[in-house]
Amino acid sequence: CVLGPNTYMLRRVGIAASVAAAGAATLQRRAAESHAAAPAPESLAAQRPPSVVRVAPLDDPPDVTLEYFALRGLGELPRLILELTGIPYDSVYHFGTGVYKPYAPFGQLPVLRDGPLLICESGAIARHLARKACIDGGDAADKARVDMFFELAKDLTSKKSGIHDPASADGKRLPGVLGPP
């Protein structure tokens, strides 16, 4: 495991100390320089280079980089795992340029780089991060339960239209999955 039990709090304190040490003026200057070259995007289809957000000390590049579009979606669970566990990372937000296609396995996002490892598929990324942070269960039975709830969450997400449309086929099956009210 790469993290101890108090890593999350220590990370937050460490980041706050790093930001304070760097000084607000330096951070404002860096932000202005990084946004000066490209105007704010009007949509995800904007022809704009990717934006990078570092969730780590500025002087220590992290080993982990998560790449996804500039929206919530399949990249959100891996991002939440990174945040919750305190793993330092860079988050690369892509727009409509498709610059990731030549190096992304299967030509799609999300993509996670962890040192030399490059993986895609949100479920594989989430499981990899869970193993890395030791939140994937303590023994074989715990790991099986974690996998079970992961798959249940995927099923519920794929059937979310049933929540809004009880007449749909998924809407009729959803109460059986969720149990009694």
Tab-separated table of N, CA and C in Angstrom:
chain	number	residue	atom	x	y	z
A	1	CYS	N	0.837	-1.189	0.000
A	1	CYS	CA	0.000	0.000	0.000
A	1	CYS	C	0.872	1.239	0.000
A	2	VAL	N	0.439	2.253	-0.718
A	2	VAL	CA	1.241	3.470	-0.806
A	2	VAL	C	0.815	4.517	0.207
A	3	LEU	N	-0.287	4.309	0.907
A	3	LEU	CA	-0.816	5.328	1.792
A	3	LEU	C	-1.023	4.803	3.198
A	4	GLY	N	-0.792	5.663	4.173
A	4	GLY	CA	-1.063	5.321	5.558
A	4	GLY	C	-2.441	5.813	5.947
A	5	PRO	N	-2.893	5.517	7.185
A	5	PRO	CA	-4.260	5.869	7.581
A	5	PRO	C	-4.522	7.367	7.665
A	6	ASN	N	-3.501	8.168	7.904
A	6	ASN	CA	-3.715	9.612	8.042
A	6	ASN	C	-3.249	10.389	6.817
A	7	THR	N	-3.013	9.701	5.726
A	7	THR	CA	-2.465	10.355	4.537
A	7	THR	C	-3.374	11.452	4.012
A	8	TYR	N	-4.689	11.227	4.033
A	8	TYR	CA	-5.610	12.214	3.477
A	8	TYR	C	-5.463	13.552	4.199
A	9	MET	N	-5.493	13.530	5.529
A	9	MET	CA	-5.371	14.770	6.284
A	9	MET	C	-3.985	15.373	6.103
A	10	LEU	N	-2.950	14.542	6.152
A	10	LEU	CA	-1.601	15.060	5.971
A	10	LEU	C	-1.437	15.676	4.595
A	11	ARG	N	-2.047	15.068	3.586
A	11	ARG	CA	-1.965	15.603	2.231
A	11	ARG	C	-2.604	16.981	2.162
A	12	ARG	N	-3.777	17.111	2.774
A	12	ARG	CA	-4.458	18.404	2.754
A	12	ARG	C	-3.627	19.463	3.468
A	13	VAL	N	-3.038	19.115	4.605
A	13	VAL	CA	-2.197	20.055	5.331
A	13	VAL	C	-0.954	20.374	4.510
A	14	GLY	N	-0.368	19.335	3.891
A	14	GLY	CA	0.825	19.541	3.077
A	14	GLY	C	0.565	20.425	1.875
A	15	ILE	N	-0.543	20.228	1.201
A	15	ILE	CA	-0.884	21.059	0.046
A	15	ILE	C	-1.135	22.489	0.487
A	16	ALA	N	-1.847	22.665	1.603
A	16	ALA	CA	-2.110	24.012	2.100
A	16	ALA	C	-0.804	24.716	2.434
A	17	ALA	N	0.135	23.989	3.051
A	17	ALA	CA	1.426	24.587	3.384
A	17	ALA	C	2.210	24.937	2.121
A	18	SER	N	2.151	24.062	1.126
A	18	SER	CA	2.853	24.336	-0.133
A	18	SER	C	2.295	25.568	-0.822
A	19	VAL	N	0.973	25.680	-0.831
A	19	VAL	CA	0.338	26.833	-1.468
A	19	VAL	C	0.701	28.108	-0.725
A	20	ALA	N	0.656	28.051	0.610
A	20	ALA	CA	0.999	29.234	1.400
A	20	ALA	C	2.450	29.632	1.167
A	21	ALA	N	3.340	28.643	1.090
A	21	ALA	CA	4.759	28.932	0.894
A	21	ALA	C	5.007	29.546	-0.483
A	22	ALA	N	4.291	29.072	-1.476
A	22	ALA	CA	4.496	29.591	-2.828
A	22	ALA	C	4.051	31.036	-2.948
A	23	GLY	N	3.057	31.401	-2.153
A	23	GLY	CA	2.584	32.781	-2.183
A	23	GLY	C	1.504	32.976	-3.221
A	24	ALA	N	0.515	33.741	-2.860
A	24	ALA	CA	-0.623	33.980	-3.745
A	24	ALA	C	-0.203	34.672	-5.029
A	25	ALA	N	0.744	35.582	-4.964
A	25	ALA	CA	1.157	36.315	-6.164
A	25	ALA	C	1.756	35.373	-7.205
A	26	THR	N	2.592	34.426	-6.768
A	26	THR	CA	3.199	33.483	-7.701
A	26	THR	C	2.132	32.620	-8.355
A	27	LEU	N	1.183	32.133	-7.551
A	27	LEU	CA	0.116	31.299	-8.106
A	27	LEU	C	-0.755	32.079	-9.084
A	28	GLN	N	-1.055	33.330	-8.766
A	28	GLN	CA	-1.861	34.144	-9.671
A	28	GLN	C	-1.115	34.381	-10.977
A	29	ARG	N	0.193	34.619	-10.891
A	29	ARG	CA	0.990	34.835	-12.094
A	29	ARG	C	0.994	33.580	-12.959
A	30	ARG	N	1.209	32.418	-12.330
A	30	ARG	CA	1.212	31.153	-13.076
A	30	ARG	C	-0.148	30.899	-13.733
A	31	ALA	N	-1.209	31.156	-13.006
A	31	ALA	CA	-2.553	30.954	-13.561
A	31	ALA	C	-2.783	31.882	-14.746
A	32	ALA	N	-2.376	33.137	-14.605
A	32	ALA	CA	-2.558	34.101	-15.697
A	32	ALA	C	-1.755	33.681	-16.922
A	33	GLU	N	-0.510	33.212	-16.712
A	33	GLU	CA	0.319	32.775	-17.831
A	33	GLU	C	-0.276	31.560	-18.532
A	34	SER	N	-0.793	30.605	-17.763
A	34	SER	CA	-1.311	29.387	-18.375
A	34	SER	C	-2.615	29.621	-19.129
A	35	HIS	N	-3.392	30.633	-18.732
A	35	HIS	CA	-4.656	30.903	-19.406
A	35	HIS	C	-4.559	32.019	-20.444
A	36	ALA	N	-3.407	32.679	-20.501
A	36	ALA	CA	-3.270	33.786	-21.441
A	36	ALA	C	-3.260	33.301	-22.889
A	37	ALA	N	-2.739	32.098	-23.136
A	37	ALA	CA	-2.582	31.619	-24.502
A	37	ALA	C	-3.907	31.185	-25.128
A	38	ALA	N	-4.833	30.700	-24.335
A	38	ALA	CA	-6.073	30.164	-24.898
A	38	ALA	C	-7.280	30.807	-24.220
A	39	PRO	N	-8.234	31.279	-25.010
A	39	PRO	CA	-9.452	31.832	-24.400
A	39	PRO	C	-10.274	30.722	-23.753
A	40	ALA	N	-11.177	31.103	-22.893
A	40	ALA	CA	-12.051	30.126	-22.243
A	40	ALA	C	-12.860	29.390	-23.305
A	41	PRO	N	-12.969	28.070	-23.175
A	41	PRO	CA	-13.730	27.307	-24.181
A	41	PRO	C	-15.216	27.598	-24.079
A	42	GLU	N	-15.875	27.567	-25.215
A	42	GLU	CA	-17.321	27.777	-25.238
A	42	GLU	C	-18.079	26.458	-25.187
A	43	SER	N	-17.411	25.352	-25.525
A	43	SER	CA	-18.039	24.033	-25.469
A	43	SER	C	-16.947	22.975	-25.439
A	44	LEU	N	-17.349	21.727	-25.242
A	44	LEU	CA	-16.379	20.631	-25.265
A	44	LEU	C	-15.820	20.396	-26.656
A	45	ALA	N	-16.511	20.846	-27.659
A	45	ALA	CA	-16.037	20.682	-29.033
A	45	ALA	C	-15.022	21.751	-29.416
A	46	ALA	N	-14.732	22.669	-28.497
A	46	ALA	CA	-13.783	23.748	-28.789
A	46	ALA	C	-12.431	23.162	-29.175
A	47	GLN	N	-11.817	23.744	-30.173
A	47	GLN	CA	-10.483	23.334	-30.590
A	47	GLN	C	-9.486	24.028	-29.667
A	48	ARG	N	-9.221	23.397	-28.553
A	48	ARG	CA	-8.387	23.973	-27.505
A	48	ARG	C	-7.454	22.882	-26.985
A	49	PRO	N	-6.221	23.245	-26.663
A	49	PRO	CA	-5.322	22.224	-26.112
A	49	PRO	C	-5.807	21.763	-24.736
A	50	PRO	N	-5.397	20.580	-24.315
A	50	PRO	CA	-5.810	20.095	-22.996
A	50	PRO	C	-5.349	21.027	-21.882
A	51	SER	N	-6.118	21.075	-20.810
A	51	SER	CA	-5.753	21.823	-19.611
A	51	SER	C	-5.313	20.828	-18.551
A	52	VAL	N	-4.300	21.203	-17.777
A	52	VAL	CA	-3.765	20.323	-16.738
A	52	VAL	C	-3.961	20.976	-15.383
A	53	VAL	N	-4.509	20.211	-14.449
A	53	VAL	CA	-4.644	20.650	-13.070
A	53	VAL	C	-3.807	19.707	-12.223
A	54	ARG	N	-2.855	20.268	-11.478
A	54	ARG	CA	-1.992	19.453	-10.623
A	54	ARG	C	-2.572	19.400	-9.227
A	55	VAL	N	-2.797	18.186	-8.736
A	55	VAL	CA	-3.269	17.973	-7.373
A	55	VAL	C	-2.107	17.315	-6.630
A	56	ALA	N	-1.049	18.090	-6.496
A	56	ALA	CA	0.196	17.657	-5.868
A	56	ALA	C	1.031	18.908	-5.645
A	57	PRO	N	2.078	18.819	-4.841
A	57	PRO	CA	2.955	19.983	-4.704
A	57	PRO	C	3.490	20.421	-6.068
A	58	LEU	N	3.576	21.726	-6.285
A	58	LEU	CA	3.968	22.252	-7.590
A	58	LEU	C	5.378	21.836	-7.998
A	59	ASP	N	6.268	21.634	-7.037
A	59	ASP	CA	7.658	21.328	-7.366
A	59	ASP	C	7.941	19.826	-7.435
A	60	ASP	N	6.929	18.989	-7.266
A	60	ASP	CA	7.119	17.543	-7.254
A	60	ASP	C	6.125	16.888	-8.206
A	61	PRO	N	6.501	16.652	-9.477
A	61	PRO	CA	5.557	16.068	-10.430
A	61	PRO	C	5.088	14.690	-9.964
A	62	PRO	N	3.786	14.448	-9.997
A	62	PRO	CA	3.265	13.151	-9.551
A	62	PRO	C	3.497	12.064	-10.587
A	63	ASP	N	3.465	10.804	-10.130
A	63	ASP	CA	3.595	9.661	-11.038
A	63	ASP	C	2.287	9.359	-11.750
A	64	VAL	N	1.163	9.816	-11.188
A	64	VAL	CA	-0.153	9.464	-11.701
A	64	VAL	C	-0.750	10.633	-12.483
A	65	THR	N	-1.258	10.337	-13.667
A	65	THR	CA	-1.962	11.326	-14.480
A	65	THR	C	-3.257	10.700	-14.979
A	66	LEU	N	-4.361	11.391	-14.729
A	66	LEU	CA	-5.666	10.951	-15.201
A	66	LEU	C	-6.103	11.896	-16.315
A	67	GLU	N	-6.476	11.339	-17.464
A	67	GLU	CA	-6.930	12.151	-18.591
A	67	GLU	C	-8.382	11.810	-18.916
A	68	TYR	N	-9.181	12.863	-19.035
A	68	TYR	CA	-10.581	12.692	-19.427
A	68	TYR	C	-11.057	14.005	-20.026
A	69	PHE	N	-12.286	14.006	-20.513
A	69	PHE	CA	-12.865	15.222	-21.059
A	69	PHE	C	-13.153	16.203	-19.928
A	70	ALA	N	-13.350	17.447	-20.269
A	70	ALA	CA	-13.604	18.495	-19.280
A	70	ALA	C	-15.055	18.448	-18.824
A	71	LEU	N	-15.452	17.305	-18.272
A	71	LEU	CA	-16.809	17.126	-17.754
A	71	LEU	C	-16.803	15.929	-16.813
A	72	ARG	N	-17.895	15.777	-16.079
A	72	ARG	CA	-18.056	14.583	-15.257
A	72	ARG	C	-18.503	13.460	-16.165
A	73	GLY	N	-18.239	12.273	-15.767
A	73	GLY	CA	-18.628	11.117	-16.565
A	73	GLY	C	-17.789	9.938	-16.133
A	74	LEU	N	-17.272	9.203	-17.086
A	74	LEU	CA	-16.509	7.999	-16.773
A	74	LEU	C	-15.200	8.295	-16.048
A	75	GLY	N	-14.706	9.509	-16.127
A	75	GLY	CA	-13.480	9.876	-15.416
A	75	GLY	C	-13.723	10.321	-13.988
A	76	GLU	N	-14.974	10.436	-13.583
A	76	GLU	CA	-15.284	10.978	-12.256
A	76	GLU	C	-14.944	10.013	-11.130
A	77	LEU	N	-15.276	8.735	-11.252
A	77	LEU	CA	-14.967	7.787	-10.182
A	77	LEU	C	-13.459	7.685	-9.949
A	78	PRO	N	-12.639	7.520	-10.983
A	78	PRO	CA	-11.193	7.518	-10.719
A	78	PRO	C	-10.716	8.820	-10.057
A	79	ARG	N	-11.258	9.951	-10.494
A	79	ARG	CA	-10.859	11.237	-9.898
A	79	ARG	C	-11.259	11.287	-8.419
A	80	LEU	N	-12.445	10.804	-8.094
A	80	LEU	CA	-12.885	10.777	-6.699
A	80	LEU	C	-12.013	9.849	-5.855
A	81	ILE	N	-11.618	8.711	-6.410
A	81	ILE	CA	-10.726	7.796	-5.677
A	81	ILE	C	-9.389	8.480	-5.414
A	82	LEU	N	-8.854	9.155	-6.415
A	82	LEU	CA	-7.588	9.866	-6.221
A	82	LEU	C	-7.718	10.922	-5.126
A	83	GLU	N	-8.799	11.668	-5.146
A	83	GLU	CA	-9.024	12.709	-4.133
A	83	GLU	C	-9.199	12.112	-2.745
A	84	LEU	N	-10.036	11.097	-2.632
A	84	LEU	CA	-10.325	10.495	-1.339
A	84	LEU	C	-9.084	9.882	-0.707
A	85	THR	N	-8.278	9.216	-1.511
A	85	THR	CA	-7.120	8.513	-0.976
A	85	THR	C	-5.885	9.395	-0.847
A	86	GLY	N	-5.915	10.567	-1.453
A	86	GLY	CA	-4.784	11.480	-1.328
A	86	GLY	C	-3.612	11.160	-2.226
A	87	ILE	N	-3.813	10.359	-3.245
A	87	ILE	CA	-2.731	10.069	-4.190
A	87	ILE	C	-2.483	11.330	-5.010
A	88	PRO	N	-1.251	11.860	-5.019
A	88	PRO	CA	-0.971	13.041	-5.846
A	88	PRO	C	-1.134	12.698	-7.327
A	89	TYR	N	-1.721	13.623	-8.092
A	89	TYR	CA	-1.948	13.340	-9.506
A	89	TYR	C	-2.086	14.631	-10.304
A	90	ASP	N	-1.903	14.488	-11.602
A	90	ASP	CA	-2.245	15.528	-12.562
A	90	ASP	C	-3.550	15.106	-13.222
A	91	SER	N	-4.445	16.055	-13.412
A	91	SER	CA	-5.697	15.800	-14.106
A	91	SER	C	-5.657	16.579	-15.415
A	92	VAL	N	-5.716	15.869	-16.525
A	92	VAL	CA	-5.668	16.494	-17.848
A	92	VAL	C	-7.091	16.500	-18.399
A	93	TYR	N	-7.576	17.695	-18.726
A	93	TYR	CA	-8.929	17.865	-19.253
A	93	TYR	C	-8.844	18.113	-20.755
A	94	HIS	N	-9.468	17.235	-21.529
A	94	HIS	CA	-9.432	17.334	-22.982
A	94	HIS	C	-10.684	18.009	-23.521
A	95	PHE	N	-10.507	18.679	-24.649
A	95	PHE	CA	-11.611	19.298	-25.374
A	95	PHE	C	-11.718	18.588	-26.715
A	96	GLY	N	-12.192	19.228	-27.738
A	96	GLY	CA	-12.521	18.573	-28.998
A	96	GLY	C	-11.388	18.286	-29.949
A	97	THR	N	-10.146	18.280	-29.505
A	97	THR	CA	-9.039	18.124	-30.447
A	97	THR	C	-8.693	16.684	-30.773
A	98	GLY	N	-8.987	15.749	-29.883
A	98	GLY	CA	-8.652	14.350	-30.134
A	98	GLY	C	-7.168	14.048	-30.077
A	99	VAL	N	-6.362	14.911	-29.432
A	99	VAL	CA	-4.916	14.699	-29.376
A	99	VAL	C	-4.538	13.426	-28.625
A	100	TYR	N	-5.425	12.881	-27.836
A	100	TYR	CA	-5.156	11.676	-27.053
A	100	TYR	C	-5.262	10.399	-27.891
A	101	LYS	N	-5.942	10.440	-29.019
A	101	LYS	CA	-6.239	9.232	-29.794
A	101	LYS	C	-5.006	8.418	-30.194
A	102	PRO	N	-3.895	9.029	-30.595
A	102	PRO	CA	-2.742	8.208	-31.002
A	102	PRO	C	-2.109	7.396	-29.861
A	103	TYR	N	-2.180	7.854	-28.622
A	103	TYR	CA	-1.523	7.129	-27.542
A	103	TYR	C	-2.494	6.420	-26.594
A	104	ALA	N	-3.765	6.745	-26.643
A	104	ALA	CA	-4.734	6.120	-25.745
A	104	ALA	C	-5.069	4.714	-26.238
A	105	PRO	N	-4.981	3.711	-25.350
A	105	PRO	CA	-5.414	2.379	-25.775
A	105	PRO	C	-6.870	2.445	-26.246
A	106	PHE	N	-7.159	1.856	-27.341
A	106	PHE	CA	-8.486	1.858	-27.960
A	106	PHE	C	-8.898	3.252	-28.418
A	107	GLY	N	-8.016	4.243	-28.348
A	107	GLY	CA	-8.305	5.588	-28.835
A	107	GLY	C	-9.383	6.323	-28.068
A	108	GLN	N	-9.557	6.000	-26.788
A	108	GLN	CA	-10.637	6.623	-26.020
A	108	GLN	C	-10.170	7.004	-24.616
A	109	LEU	N	-10.974	7.809	-23.961
A	109	LEU	CA	-10.720	8.249	-22.597
A	109	LEU	C	-11.772	7.640	-21.675
A	110	PRO	N	-11.514	7.509	-20.387
A	110	PRO	CA	-10.371	8.004	-19.630
A	110	PRO	C	-9.128	7.131	-19.812
A	111	VAL	N	-7.989	7.761	-19.539
A	111	VAL	CA	-6.689	7.106	-19.566
A	111	VAL	C	-5.988	7.451	-18.263
A	112	LEU	N	-5.318	6.472	-17.680
A	112	LEU	CA	-4.526	6.694	-16.484
A	112	LEU	C	-3.093	6.288	-16.757
A	113	ARG	N	-2.182	7.183	-16.426
A	113	ARG	CA	-0.757	6.863	-16.459
A	113	ARG	C	-0.311	6.750	-15.006
A	114	ASP	N	0.322	5.636	-14.683
A	114	ASP	CA	0.874	5.439	-13.351
A	114	ASP	C	2.298	4.971	-13.546
A	115	GLY	N	3.220	5.931	-13.565
A	115	GLY	CA	4.592	5.609	-13.933
A	115	GLY	C	4.597	5.137	-15.373
A	116	PRO	N	5.180	3.967	-15.647
A	116	PRO	CA	5.208	3.471	-17.034
A	116	PRO	C	3.903	2.804	-17.479
A	117	LEU	N	3.014	2.552	-16.544
A	117	LEU	CA	1.753	1.863	-16.866
A	117	LEU	C	0.757	2.834	-17.497
A	118	LEU	N	0.152	2.430	-18.601
A	118	LEU	CA	-0.880	3.221	-19.276
A	118	LEU	C	-2.102	2.326	-19.445
A	119	ILE	N	-3.216	2.698	-18.783
A	119	ILE	CA	-4.428	1.885	-18.887
A	119	ILE	C	-5.629	2.761	-19.205
A	120	CYS	N	-6.622	2.147	-19.809
A	120	CYS	CA	-7.886	2.831	-20.065
A	120	CYS	C	-9.011	1.965	-19.538
A	121	GLU	N	-10.241	2.383	-19.758
A	121	GLU	CA	-11.454	1.771	-19.244
A	121	GLU	C	-11.624	2.168	-17.782
A	122	SER	N	-12.702	2.872	-17.511
A	122	SER	CA	-12.916	3.460	-16.194
A	122	SER	C	-12.941	2.425	-15.075
A	123	GLY	N	-13.530	1.261	-15.310
A	123	GLY	CA	-13.558	0.227	-14.282
A	123	GLY	C	-12.170	-0.307	-13.963
A	124	ALA	N	-11.361	-0.534	-14.987
A	124	ALA	CA	-9.992	-1.008	-14.774
A	124	ALA	C	-9.172	0.048	-14.030
A	125	ILE	N	-9.379	1.308	-14.373
A	125	ILE	CA	-8.666	2.394	-13.698
A	125	ILE	C	-9.083	2.457	-12.236
A	126	ALA	N	-10.391	2.400	-11.966
A	126	ALA	CA	-10.878	2.469	-10.586
A	126	ALA	C	-10.334	1.304	-9.763
A	127	ARG	N	-10.348	0.116	-10.324
A	127	ARG	CA	-9.838	-1.044	-9.584
A	127	ARG	C	-8.335	-0.930	-9.336
A	128	HIS	N	-7.589	-0.458	-10.331
A	128	HIS	CA	-6.149	-0.271	-10.156
A	128	HIS	C	-5.872	0.720	-9.025
A	129	LEU	N	-6.580	1.847	-9.028
A	129	LEU	CA	-6.372	2.847	-7.984
A	129	LEU	C	-6.782	2.316	-6.609
A	130	ALA	N	-7.856	1.532	-6.559
A	130	ALA	CA	-8.285	0.940	-5.284
A	130	ALA	C	-7.216	-0.003	-4.741
A	131	ARG	N	-6.624	-0.809	-5.629
A	131	ARG	CA	-5.535	-1.698	-5.186
A	131	ARG	C	-4.335	-0.890	-4.727
A	132	LYS	N	-3.989	0.132	-5.483
A	132	LYS	CA	-2.826	0.967	-5.148
A	132	LYS	C	-2.999	1.630	-3.785
A	133	ALA	N	-4.205	2.068	-3.476
A	133	ALA	CA	-4.474	2.778	-2.226
A	133	ALA	C	-4.938	1.850	-1.104
A	134	CYS	N	-4.986	0.540	-1.382
A	134	CYS	CA	-5.398	-0.460	-0.377
A	134	CYS	C	-6.815	-0.231	0.130
A	135	ILE	N	-7.726	0.148	-0.764
A	135	ILE	CA	-9.133	0.269	-0.382
A	135	ILE	C	-9.984	-0.741	-1.149
A	136	ASP	N	-9.337	-1.813	-1.611
A	136	ASP	CA	-10.042	-2.823	-2.389
A	136	ASP	C	-10.440	-4.035	-1.563
A	137	GLY	N	-10.344	-3.948	-0.240
A	137	GLY	CA	-10.722	-5.056	0.640
A	137	GLY	C	-9.499	-5.663	1.290
A	138	GLY	N	-9.708	-6.199	2.489
A	138	GLY	CA	-8.592	-6.740	3.248
A	138	GLY	C	-8.267	-8.192	2.939
A	139	ASP	N	-9.270	-8.959	2.537
A	139	ASP	CA	-9.051	-10.368	2.210
A	139	ASP	C	-9.874	-10.700	0.967
A	140	ALA	N	-9.824	-11.954	0.572
A	140	ALA	CA	-10.512	-12.359	-0.673
A	140	ALA	C	-12.015	-12.095	-0.595
A	141	ALA	N	-12.632	-12.338	0.559
A	141	ALA	CA	-14.072	-12.113	0.697
A	141	ALA	C	-14.397	-10.623	0.593
A	142	ASP	N	-13.601	-9.778	1.238
A	142	ASP	CA	-13.809	-8.321	1.139
A	142	ASP	C	-13.635	-7.844	-0.298
A	143	LYS	N	-12.619	-8.348	-0.974
A	143	LYS	CA	-12.374	-7.955	-2.363
A	143	LYS	C	-13.555	-8.352	-3.252
A	144	ALA	N	-14.124	-9.534	-2.998
A	144	ALA	CA	-15.283	-9.985	-3.766
A	144	ALA	C	-16.482	-9.069	-3.514
A	145	ARG	N	-16.688	-8.642	-2.251
A	145	ARG	CA	-17.796	-7.732	-1.945
A	145	ARG	C	-17.578	-6.368	-2.608
A	146	VAL	N	-16.348	-5.882	-2.600
A	146	VAL	CA	-16.053	-4.611	-3.269
A	146	VAL	C	-16.377	-4.723	-4.757
A	147	ASP	N	-15.946	-5.822	-5.388
A	147	ASP	CA	-16.262	-6.034	-6.810
A	147	ASP	C	-17.766	-6.115	-7.032
A	148	MET	N	-18.472	-6.777	-6.118
A	148	MET	CA	-19.920	-6.917	-6.248
A	148	MET	C	-20.597	-5.548	-6.232
A	149	PHE	N	-20.220	-4.704	-5.282
A	149	PHE	CA	-20.847	-3.381	-5.197
A	149	PHE	C	-20.418	-2.486	-6.362
A	150	PHE	N	-19.214	-2.671	-6.854
A	150	PHE	CA	-18.773	-1.922	-8.036
A	150	PHE	C	-19.659	-2.278	-9.226
A	151	GLU	N	-19.899	-3.569	-9.415
A	151	GLU	CA	-20.741	-4.008	-10.528
A	151	GLU	C	-22.189	-3.565	-10.334
A	152	LEU	N	-22.684	-3.579	-9.091
A	152	LEU	CA	-24.042	-3.096	-8.821
A	152	LEU	C	-24.160	-1.622	-9.194
A	153	ALA	N	-23.158	-0.833	-8.825
A	153	ALA	CA	-23.184	0.592	-9.168
A	153	ALA	C	-23.219	0.781	-10.682
A	154	LYS	N	-22.449	-0.026	-11.421
A	154	LYS	CA	-22.495	0.056	-12.886
A	154	LYS	C	-23.881	-0.289	-13.407
A	155	ASP	N	-24.489	-1.339	-12.854
A	155	ASP	CA	-25.838	-1.726	-13.279
A	155	ASP	C	-26.842	-0.612	-13.011
A	156	LEU	N	-26.789	-0.042	-11.815
A	156	LEU	CA	-27.729	1.032	-11.482
A	156	LEU	C	-27.532	2.244	-12.385
A	157	THR	N	-26.282	2.564	-12.663
A	157	THR	CA	-25.996	3.708	-13.538
A	157	THR	C	-26.534	3.459	-14.939
A	158	SER	N	-26.384	2.234	-15.429
A	158	SER	CA	-26.855	1.943	-16.790
A	158	SER	C	-28.379	1.912	-16.867
A	159	LYS	N	-29.042	1.768	-15.734
A	159	LYS	CA	-30.499	1.698	-15.717
A	159	LYS	C	-31.132	2.944	-15.101
A	160	LYS	N	-30.373	4.022	-15.033
A	160	LYS	CA	-30.892	5.220	-14.362
A	160	LYS	C	-32.089	5.837	-15.077
A	161	SER	N	-32.284	5.520	-16.343
A	161	SER	CA	-33.462	6.046	-17.031
A	161	SER	C	-34.736	5.538	-16.358
A	162	GLY	N	-34.671	4.360	-15.725
A	162	GLY	CA	-35.820	3.800	-15.032
A	162	GLY	C	-36.246	4.618	-13.826
A	163	ILE	N	-35.337	5.363	-13.266
A	163	ILE	CA	-35.679	6.226	-12.133
A	163	ILE	C	-36.615	7.329	-12.600
A	164	HIS	N	-36.371	7.830	-13.798
A	164	HIS	CA	-37.159	8.943	-14.333
A	164	HIS	C	-38.367	8.482	-15.138
A	165	ASP	N	-38.344	7.229	-15.599
A	165	ASP	CA	-39.441	6.705	-16.413
A	165	ASP	C	-39.835	5.325	-15.905
A	166	PRO	N	-40.702	5.258	-14.895
A	166	PRO	CA	-41.083	3.970	-14.315
A	166	PRO	C	-41.733	3.014	-15.322
A	167	ALA	N	-42.238	3.524	-16.438
A	167	ALA	CA	-42.877	2.663	-17.430
A	167	ALA	C	-41.851	1.933	-18.299
A	168	SER	N	-40.588	2.366	-18.274
A	168	SER	CA	-39.572	1.706	-19.097
A	168	SER	C	-39.290	0.314	-18.541
A	169	ALA	N	-38.666	-0.525	-19.353
A	169	ALA	CA	-38.338	-1.889	-18.919
A	169	ALA	C	-37.430	-1.850	-17.696
A	170	ASP	N	-36.465	-0.929	-17.694
A	170	ASP	CA	-35.578	-0.805	-16.540
A	170	ASP	C	-36.330	-0.285	-15.322
A	171	GLY	N	-37.287	0.603	-15.536
A	171	GLY	CA	-38.073	1.146	-14.434
A	171	GLY	C	-38.879	0.078	-13.721
A	172	LYS	N	-39.351	-0.913	-14.483
A	172	LYS	CA	-40.128	-2.000	-13.884
A	172	LYS	C	-39.238	-2.945	-13.072
A	173	ARG	N	-37.984	-3.097	-13.485
A	173	ARG	CA	-37.062	-4.003	-12.803
A	173	ARG	C	-36.346	-3.339	-11.632
A	174	LEU	N	-36.241	-2.025	-11.630
A	174	LEU	CA	-35.456	-1.316	-10.630
A	174	LEU	C	-35.914	-1.565	-9.195
A	175	PRO	N	-37.214	-1.576	-8.882
A	175	PRO	CA	-37.600	-1.853	-7.491
A	175	PRO	C	-37.098	-3.212	-6.996
A	176	GLY	N	-37.039	-4.204	-7.856
A	176	GLY	CA	-36.521	-5.506	-7.456
A	176	GLY	C	-35.041	-5.478	-7.132
A	177	VAL	N	-34.318	-4.621	-7.833
A	177	VAL	CA	-32.878	-4.483	-7.588
A	177	VAL	C	-32.645	-3.709	-6.302
A	178	LEU	N	-33.416	-2.662	-6.103
A	178	LEU	CA	-33.208	-1.787	-4.950
A	178	LEU	C	-33.828	-2.334	-3.666
A	179	GLY	N	-34.768	-3.259	-3.780
A	179	GLY	CA	-35.409	-3.816	-2.600
A	179	GLY	C	-36.624	-3.009	-2.203
A	180	PRO	N	-37.247	-3.386	-1.073
A	180	PRO	CA	-38.473	-2.673	-0.644
A	180	PRO	C	-38.176	-1.229	-0.266
A	181	PRO	N	-39.170	-0.334	-0.459
A	181	PRO	CA	-38.946	1.084	-0.150
A	181	PRO	C	-38.758	1.327	1.336
